[in-house]
Structures are given as structure tokens and as C-alpha cells.
């Protein structure tokens, strides 16, 4: 009987040591980066217009066989565009397709890009504007911005010239394009829920 009990104790000790050793080899290292990535959210809805309109057009066909890789937020020309989250401005430029655009690096592989910024003088659709009508005046590449800071203005520059003014928002994570719509929907619902309650969402 005693021999059996000692054998059982030894067996339990052996299993315990084995499990502890196994656990030490499979327990992941602290994954704060992965957790932050998974929890990325738009802190502030990027267009300062309570009547802005947007819908899920991810993957829709565009001219020349392109697919839509963003979400268009429709709002009047000149409406302020805000940084969706804290970050560093990495690009402010003009291209024939995207028009005036601005890119923010949010860290941990996340970036947001805002396209078709305003290229018209105030109150017109003359195409005579420039960087001073597209971007907030004091911004420069390398500047730090915080969620809610005004970074530019809604327009129709680039290949959006014949469309209704809107801001095209693109989100990428580690170079992969993601559908911005769920992020925008979450931010919109959150802001309007707080607005109805009279609380500040920030």
C-alpha cells in the first residue's frame, strides 16, 4: 500500500514537473503589440459634419478595372477633415489619381490616408486652389497630430473632379489594405451616442 502511494506521489511530481516545463516553452511572450493592433480604432470620426454620409463600397468596381479600397465620406466642399487617431504625418502631396492627399502613421503598422482634399478656392469649383486649400495651414511632414486635429478639407481633387465632394479614407495595417467601413461605423455610432447623452467621447 505504502509503495503504491509513493509511486503515485512520484508519478504526480513527474507530471507536474513535465507540465511546468511544457508551460514554460509554450507560454507566449508579452503580446502588447498584437493586442494594440487588434484593438485599433478610429478615435474620432474624420469628417466634422453630423450630416456626413458614407456606406460600405469596399471592393466595388471602378474605372479601368480598379477596385475601391476605401470608404468615401460625402460632405460639403471645405468641411474640416480630422485626424482619426494620434500619429505622425508621413506624406502630404498631390497625385493625378488621388489629388491632394495626406497620410498618417499611427504606429504598430497602422496608417490612415485621406484623399481628394480640396483644390478649389472657397465657394467655387474652379480647381484653382492648392496646398493652402487642401491642408490645414501649419501642417508639415513629420508633424505630430492628435485625434480630432484638423488636417485638411473635403474636396474633389484628382480623379474625383467630376464627383460629389467627399473624403476617401483608406486604412492599411502592415501594408495590407483593410475595409475602413467597420471602423468608421463604430466611430460614428460612438460619437452620436455620446452626443445624444451630452457626454464628451474623448
PDB file of C-alpha atoms in Angstrom:
ATOM      1  CA  UNK A   1       0.000   0.000   0.000  1.00  0.00           C
ATOM      2  CA  UNK A   2       2.770   2.406   1.013  1.00  0.00           C
ATOM      3  CA  UNK A   3       4.749   1.505  -2.120  1.00  0.00           C
ATOM      4  CA  UNK A   4       1.692   2.286  -4.248  1.00  0.00           C
ATOM      5  CA  UNK A   5       1.219   5.656  -2.540  1.00  0.00           C
ATOM      6  CA  UNK A   6       4.890   6.564  -3.008  1.00  0.00           C
ATOM      7  CA  UNK A   7       4.635   5.553  -6.625  1.00  0.00           C
ATOM      8  CA  UNK A   8       1.571   7.734  -7.037  1.00  0.00           C
ATOM      9  CA  UNK A   9       3.321  10.725  -5.423  1.00  0.00           C
ATOM     10  CA  UNK A  10       6.325  10.232  -7.681  1.00  0.00           C
ATOM     11  CA  UNK A  11       4.082   9.998 -10.714  1.00  0.00           C
ATOM     12  CA  UNK A  12       2.239  13.198  -9.747  1.00  0.00           C
ATOM     13  CA  UNK A  13       5.551  15.001  -9.160  1.00  0.00           C
ATOM     14  CA  UNK A  14       6.833  13.840 -12.533  1.00  0.00           C
ATOM     15  CA  UNK A  15       3.676  15.004 -14.332  1.00  0.00           C
ATOM     16  CA  UNK A  16       3.770  18.359 -12.511  1.00  0.00           C
ATOM     17  CA  UNK A  17       7.406  18.964 -13.451  1.00  0.00           C
ATOM     18  CA  UNK A  18       6.658  17.950 -17.022  1.00  0.00           C
ATOM     19  CA  UNK A  19       3.699  20.321 -17.208  1.00  0.00           C
ATOM     20  CA  UNK A  20       5.648  23.206 -15.703  1.00  0.00           C
ATOM     21  CA  UNK A  21       8.441  22.612 -18.172  1.00  0.00           C
ATOM     22  CA  UNK A  22       5.962  22.395 -21.057  1.00  0.00           C
ATOM     23  CA  UNK A  23       4.190  25.559 -19.953  1.00  0.00           C
ATOM     24  CA  UNK A  24       7.465  27.482 -19.898  1.00  0.00           C
ATOM     25  CA  UNK A  25       8.053  26.564 -23.528  1.00  0.00           C
ATOM     26  CA  UNK A  26       4.584  27.387 -24.876  1.00  0.00           C
ATOM     27  CA  UNK A  27       3.616  30.468 -22.861  1.00  0.00           C
ATOM     28  CA  UNK A  28       3.784  33.343 -25.374  1.00  0.00           C
ATOM     29  CA  UNK A  29       5.950  36.356 -24.759  1.00  0.00           C
ATOM     30  CA  UNK A  30       4.024  39.509 -23.782  1.00  0.00           C
ATOM     31  CA  UNK A  31       1.925  40.361 -26.812  1.00  0.00           C
ATOM     32  CA  UNK A  32       1.138  44.011 -26.131  1.00  0.00           C
ATOM     33  CA  UNK A  33       1.866  44.923 -29.781  1.00  0.00           C
ATOM     34  CA  UNK A  34      -0.568  42.309 -31.069  1.00  0.00           C
ATOM     35  CA  UNK A  35      -3.184  43.405 -28.530  1.00  0.00           C
ATOM     36  CA  UNK A  36      -2.822  47.041 -29.556  1.00  0.00           C
ATOM     37  CA  UNK A  37      -3.062  46.048 -33.221  1.00  0.00           C
ATOM     38  CA  UNK A  38      -6.217  44.038 -32.611  1.00  0.00           C
ATOM     39  CA  UNK A  39      -7.776  46.908 -30.663  1.00  0.00           C
ATOM     40  CA  UNK A  40      -7.021  49.661 -33.194  1.00  0.00           C
ATOM     41  CA  UNK A  41      -9.975  52.003 -33.532  1.00  0.00           C
ATOM     42  CA  UNK A  42     -10.768  55.331 -35.123  1.00  0.00           C
ATOM     43  CA  UNK A  43     -10.852  57.634 -32.115  1.00  0.00           C
ATOM     44  CA  UNK A  44     -12.624  60.481 -33.921  1.00  0.00           C
ATOM     45  CA  UNK A  45     -14.882  60.323 -36.978  1.00  0.00           C
ATOM     46  CA  UNK A  46     -12.666  62.007 -39.585  1.00  0.00           C
ATOM     47  CA  UNK A  47     -15.169  64.400 -41.187  1.00  0.00           C
ATOM     48  CA  UNK A  48     -16.537  67.149 -38.969  1.00  0.00           C
ATOM     49  CA  UNK A  49     -20.116  67.018 -40.247  1.00  0.00           C
ATOM     50  CA  UNK A  50     -23.023  65.491 -38.345  1.00  0.00           C
ATOM     51  CA  UNK A  51     -24.838  65.053 -41.665  1.00  0.00           C
ATOM     52  CA  UNK A  52     -21.980  63.302 -43.461  1.00  0.00           C
ATOM     53  CA  UNK A  53     -22.972  60.235 -45.460  1.00  0.00           C
ATOM     54  CA  UNK A  54     -20.975  57.066 -46.046  1.00  0.00           C
ATOM     55  CA  UNK A  55     -21.653  53.477 -46.996  1.00  0.00           C
ATOM     56  CA  UNK A  56     -19.746  50.255 -47.454  1.00  0.00           C
ATOM     57  CA  UNK A  57     -18.366  50.321 -51.010  1.00  0.00           C
ATOM     58  CA  UNK A  58     -15.327  48.154 -50.310  1.00  0.00           C
ATOM     59  CA  UNK A  59     -14.312  46.195 -53.411  1.00  0.00           C
ATOM     60  CA  UNK A  60     -16.742  47.909 -55.801  1.00  0.00           C
ATOM     61  CA  UNK A  61     -15.569  48.171 -59.400  1.00  0.00           C
ATOM     62  CA  UNK A  62     -14.091  51.472 -60.554  1.00  0.00           C
ATOM     63  CA  UNK A  63     -12.783  52.764 -63.876  1.00  0.00           C
ATOM     64  CA  UNK A  64     -10.006  50.822 -65.645  1.00  0.00           C
ATOM     65  CA  UNK A  65     -10.713  47.645 -63.690  1.00  0.00           C
ATOM     66  CA  UNK A  66      -9.803  49.072 -60.292  1.00  0.00           C
ATOM     67  CA  UNK A  67     -11.484  48.046 -57.050  1.00  0.00           C
ATOM     68  CA  UNK A  68     -12.477  50.535 -54.378  1.00  0.00           C
ATOM     69  CA  UNK A  69     -10.096  50.167 -51.443  1.00  0.00           C
ATOM     70  CA  UNK A  70     -11.506  52.764 -49.091  1.00  0.00           C
ATOM     71  CA  UNK A  71     -14.673  54.450 -47.878  1.00  0.00           C
ATOM     72  CA  UNK A  72     -15.973  57.733 -49.307  1.00  0.00           C
ATOM     73  CA  UNK A  73     -17.399  60.163 -46.765  1.00  0.00           C
ATOM     74  CA  UNK A  74     -19.681  62.622 -48.543  1.00  0.00           C
ATOM     75  CA  UNK A  75     -19.771  66.122 -47.123  1.00  0.00           C
ATOM     76  CA  UNK A  76     -19.825  69.712 -48.483  1.00  0.00           C
ATOM     77  CA  UNK A  77     -16.680  71.075 -50.071  1.00  0.00           C
ATOM     78  CA  UNK A  78     -14.417  72.680 -47.459  1.00  0.00           C
ATOM     79  CA  UNK A  79     -15.696  70.648 -44.497  1.00  0.00           C
ATOM     80  CA  UNK A  80     -12.895  70.035 -41.997  1.00  0.00           C
ATOM     81  CA  UNK A  81     -11.189  66.647 -42.077  1.00  0.00           C
ATOM     82  CA  UNK A  82      -9.817  65.489 -38.725  1.00  0.00           C
ATOM     83  CA  UNK A  83      -7.090  63.036 -37.780  1.00  0.00           C
ATOM     84  CA  UNK A  84      -8.842  59.776 -36.974  1.00  0.00           C
ATOM     85  CA  UNK A  85      -6.244  58.856 -34.345  1.00  0.00           C
ATOM     86  CA  UNK A  86      -2.933  60.076 -32.913  1.00  0.00           C
ATOM     87  CA  UNK A  87       0.078  59.788 -35.184  1.00  0.00           C
ATOM     88  CA  UNK A  88       2.800  61.345 -37.313  1.00  0.00           C
ATOM     89  CA  UNK A  89       2.211  62.835 -40.769  1.00  0.00           C
ATOM     90  CA  UNK A  90       4.383  60.932 -43.241  1.00  0.00           C
ATOM     91  CA  UNK A  91       3.095  62.294 -46.568  1.00  0.00           C
ATOM     92  CA  UNK A  92       1.369  65.435 -47.866  1.00  0.00           C
ATOM     93  CA  UNK A  93       1.328  65.529 -51.639  1.00  0.00           C
ATOM     94  CA  UNK A  94      -0.618  65.584 -54.905  1.00  0.00           C
ATOM     95  CA  UNK A  95      -1.105  62.803 -57.438  1.00  0.00           C
ATOM     96  CA  UNK A  96      -3.227  62.733 -60.561  1.00  0.00           C
ATOM     97  CA  UNK A  97      -5.465  59.948 -59.227  1.00  0.00           C
ATOM     98  CA  UNK A  98      -5.739  60.745 -55.515  1.00  0.00           C
ATOM     99  CA  UNK A  99      -5.437  64.517 -55.834  1.00  0.00           C
ATOM    100  CA  UNK A 100      -4.232  66.208 -52.678  1.00  0.00           C
ATOM    101  CA  UNK A 101      -3.748  63.547 -50.019  1.00  0.00           C
ATOM    102  CA  UNK A 102      -2.304  63.163 -46.541  1.00  0.00           C
ATOM    103  CA  UNK A 103      -1.038  60.052 -44.752  1.00  0.00           C
ATOM    104  CA  UNK A 104      -0.687  59.483 -41.002  1.00  0.00           C
ATOM    105  CA  UNK A 105       1.360  56.733 -39.356  1.00  0.00           C
ATOM    106  CA  UNK A 106      -0.354  55.597 -36.147  1.00  0.00           C
ATOM    107  CA  UNK A 107       2.343  53.152 -35.088  1.00  0.00           C
ATOM    108  CA  UNK A 108       2.287  49.337 -34.847  1.00  0.00           C
ATOM    109  CA  UNK A 109       1.896  49.118 -38.635  1.00  0.00           C
ATOM    110  CA  UNK A 110      -1.316  51.181 -38.840  1.00  0.00           C
ATOM    111  CA  UNK A 111      -1.736  54.037 -41.328  1.00  0.00           C
ATOM    112  CA  UNK A 112      -4.668  56.154 -42.470  1.00  0.00           C
ATOM    113  CA  UNK A 113      -4.745  58.096 -45.740  1.00  0.00           C
ATOM    114  CA  UNK A 114      -7.148  60.902 -46.696  1.00  0.00           C
ATOM    115  CA  UNK A 115      -7.620  61.507 -50.434  1.00  0.00           C
ATOM    116  CA  UNK A 116      -9.294  64.050 -52.771  1.00  0.00           C
ATOM    117  CA  UNK A 117      -8.706  67.023 -50.464  1.00  0.00           C
ATOM    118  CA  UNK A 118      -9.990  70.412 -51.622  1.00  0.00           C
ATOM    119  CA  UNK A 119      -8.345  72.028 -54.657  1.00  0.00           C
ATOM    120  CA  UNK A 120     -10.850  74.877 -55.163  1.00  0.00           C
ATOM    121  CA  UNK A 121     -10.889  78.444 -53.957  1.00  0.00           C
ATOM    122  CA  UNK A 122     -13.506  78.989 -51.276  1.00  0.00           C
ATOM    123  CA  UNK A 123     -17.084  78.944 -52.566  1.00  0.00           C
ATOM    124  CA  UNK A 124     -16.168  77.718 -56.063  1.00  0.00           C
ATOM    125  CA  UNK A 125     -15.395  74.576 -58.059  1.00  0.00           C
ATOM    126  CA  UNK A 126     -12.667  76.286 -60.091  1.00  0.00           C
ATOM    127  CA  UNK A 127      -9.746  73.929 -59.444  1.00  0.00           C
ATOM    128  CA  UNK A 128      -7.616  76.973 -58.696  1.00  0.00           C
ATOM    129  CA  UNK A 129      -6.798  76.050 -55.122  1.00  0.00           C
ATOM    130  CA  UNK A 130      -3.603  74.479 -53.885  1.00  0.00           C
ATOM    131  CA  UNK A 131      -1.956  73.224 -50.747  1.00  0.00           C
ATOM    132  CA  UNK A 132      -3.449  76.181 -48.860  1.00  0.00           C
ATOM    133  CA  UNK A 133      -6.991  74.980 -49.642  1.00  0.00           C
ATOM    134  CA  UNK A 134      -6.235  71.261 -49.203  1.00  0.00           C
ATOM    135  CA  UNK A 135      -4.257  71.072 -45.950  1.00  0.00           C
ATOM    136  CA  UNK A 136      -4.512  72.788 -42.594  1.00  0.00           C
ATOM    137  CA  UNK A 137      -2.070  75.725 -42.941  1.00  0.00           C
ATOM    138  CA  UNK A 138       0.533  74.863 -40.279  1.00  0.00           C
ATOM    139  CA  UNK A 139       0.948  71.151 -41.034  1.00  0.00           C
ATOM    140  CA  UNK A 140       4.196  69.692 -42.320  1.00  0.00           C
ATOM    141  CA  UNK A 141       5.513  66.198 -42.932  1.00  0.00           C
ATOM    142  CA  UNK A 142       6.873  64.879 -39.647  1.00  0.00           C
ATOM    143  CA  UNK A 143       4.375  66.821 -37.536  1.00  0.00           C
ATOM    144  CA  UNK A 144       2.651  65.022 -34.683  1.00  0.00           C
ATOM    145  CA  UNK A 145      -1.136  65.151 -34.745  1.00  0.00           C
ATOM    146  CA  UNK A 146      -3.722  64.062 -32.235  1.00  0.00           C
ATOM    147  CA  UNK A 147      -7.147  62.533 -32.770  1.00  0.00           C
ATOM    148  CA  UNK A 148      -9.544  65.309 -33.740  1.00  0.00           C
ATOM    149  CA  UNK A 149      -6.926  67.760 -35.045  1.00  0.00           C
ATOM    150  CA  UNK A 150      -7.974  69.386 -38.324  1.00  0.00           C
ATOM    151  CA  UNK A 151      -5.629  68.175 -41.066  1.00  0.00           C
ATOM    152  CA  UNK A 152      -7.395  69.201 -44.283  1.00  0.00           C
ATOM    153  CA  UNK A 153     -10.638  69.908 -46.093  1.00  0.00           C
ATOM    154  CA  UNK A 154     -13.145  67.885 -48.126  1.00  0.00           C
ATOM    155  CA  UNK A 155     -12.918  68.363 -51.875  1.00  0.00           C
ATOM    156  CA  UNK A 156     -12.893  66.633 -55.241  1.00  0.00           C
ATOM    157  CA  UNK A 157      -9.274  66.788 -56.402  1.00  0.00           C
ATOM    158  CA  UNK A 158      -7.641  64.170 -58.584  1.00  0.00           C
ATOM    159  CA  UNK A 159      -9.880  61.679 -60.363  1.00  0.00           C
ATOM    160  CA  UNK A 160     -12.815  62.744 -58.152  1.00  0.00           C
ATOM    161  CA  UNK A 161     -13.158  66.052 -60.037  1.00  0.00           C
ATOM    162  CA  UNK A 162     -16.441  65.022 -61.665  1.00  0.00           C
ATOM    163  CA  UNK A 163     -17.950  63.560 -58.496  1.00  0.00           C
ATOM    164  CA  UNK A 164     -19.665  64.992 -55.452  1.00  0.00           C
ATOM    165  CA  UNK A 165     -17.153  66.331 -52.882  1.00  0.00           C
ATOM    166  CA  UNK A 166     -16.023  63.652 -50.460  1.00  0.00           C
ATOM    167  CA  UNK A 167     -13.089  62.413 -48.395  1.00  0.00           C
ATOM    168  CA  UNK A 168     -11.798  58.993 -49.359  1.00  0.00           C
ATOM    169  CA  UNK A 169     -10.408  57.256 -46.280  1.00  0.00           C
ATOM    170  CA  UNK A 170      -8.012  54.332 -46.662  1.00  0.00           C
ATOM    171  CA  UNK A 171      -6.644  52.219 -43.808  1.00  0.00           C
ATOM    172  CA  UNK A 172      -3.684  49.869 -44.032  1.00  0.00           C
ATOM    173  CA  UNK A 173      -2.078  47.567 -41.494  1.00  0.00           C
ATOM    174  CA  UNK A 174       1.472  46.432 -42.219  1.00  0.00           C
ATOM    175  CA  UNK A 175       0.927  47.304 -45.878  1.00  0.00           C
ATOM    176  CA  UNK A 176      -2.368  45.436 -46.241  1.00  0.00           C
ATOM    177  CA  UNK A 177      -5.451  47.443 -47.205  1.00  0.00           C
ATOM    178  CA  UNK A 178      -8.381  46.980 -44.846  1.00  0.00           C
ATOM    179  CA  UNK A 179     -12.013  47.960 -45.199  1.00  0.00           C
ATOM    180  CA  UNK A 180     -12.420  51.241 -43.275  1.00  0.00           C
ATOM    181  CA  UNK A 181     -16.203  50.974 -43.089  1.00  0.00           C
ATOM    182  CA  UNK A 182     -16.476  48.988 -39.806  1.00  0.00           C
ATOM    183  CA  UNK A 183     -14.023  51.392 -38.139  1.00  0.00           C
ATOM    184  CA  UNK A 184     -15.984  54.410 -39.386  1.00  0.00           C
ATOM    185  CA  UNK A 185     -19.319  52.917 -38.386  1.00  0.00           C
ATOM    186  CA  UNK A 186     -18.007  52.276 -34.873  1.00  0.00           C
ATOM    187  CA  UNK A 187     -16.675  55.846 -34.530  1.00  0.00           C
ATOM    188  CA  UNK A 188     -19.885  57.351 -35.941  1.00  0.00           C
ATOM    189  CA  UNK A 189     -22.105  55.361 -33.587  1.00  0.00           C
ATOM    190  CA  UNK A 190     -19.883  56.120 -30.619  1.00  0.00           C
ATOM    191  CA  UNK A 191     -19.812  59.879 -31.257  1.00  0.00           C
ATOM    192  CA  UNK A 192     -23.521  60.153 -31.864  1.00  0.00           C
ATOM    193  CA  UNK A 193     -24.339  58.011 -28.854  1.00  0.00           C
ATOM    194  CA  UNK A 194     -22.265  60.348 -26.685  1.00  0.00           C
ATOM    195  CA  UNK A 195     -23.762  63.393 -28.398  1.00  0.00           C
ATOM    196  CA  UNK A 196     -27.230  62.205 -27.518  1.00  0.00           C
ATOM    197  CA  UNK A 197     -26.145  61.624 -23.922  1.00  0.00           C
ATOM    198  CA  UNK A 198     -24.455  65.029 -23.659  1.00  0.00           C
ATOM    199  CA  UNK A 199     -21.063  63.457 -22.811  1.00  0.00           C
ATOM    200  CA  UNK A 200     -17.721  64.090 -24.482  1.00  0.00           C
ATOM    201  CA  UNK A 201     -16.458  60.972 -26.342  1.00  0.00           C
ATOM    202  CA  UNK A 202     -12.776  61.981 -25.999  1.00  0.00           C
TER     203      UNK A 202
END
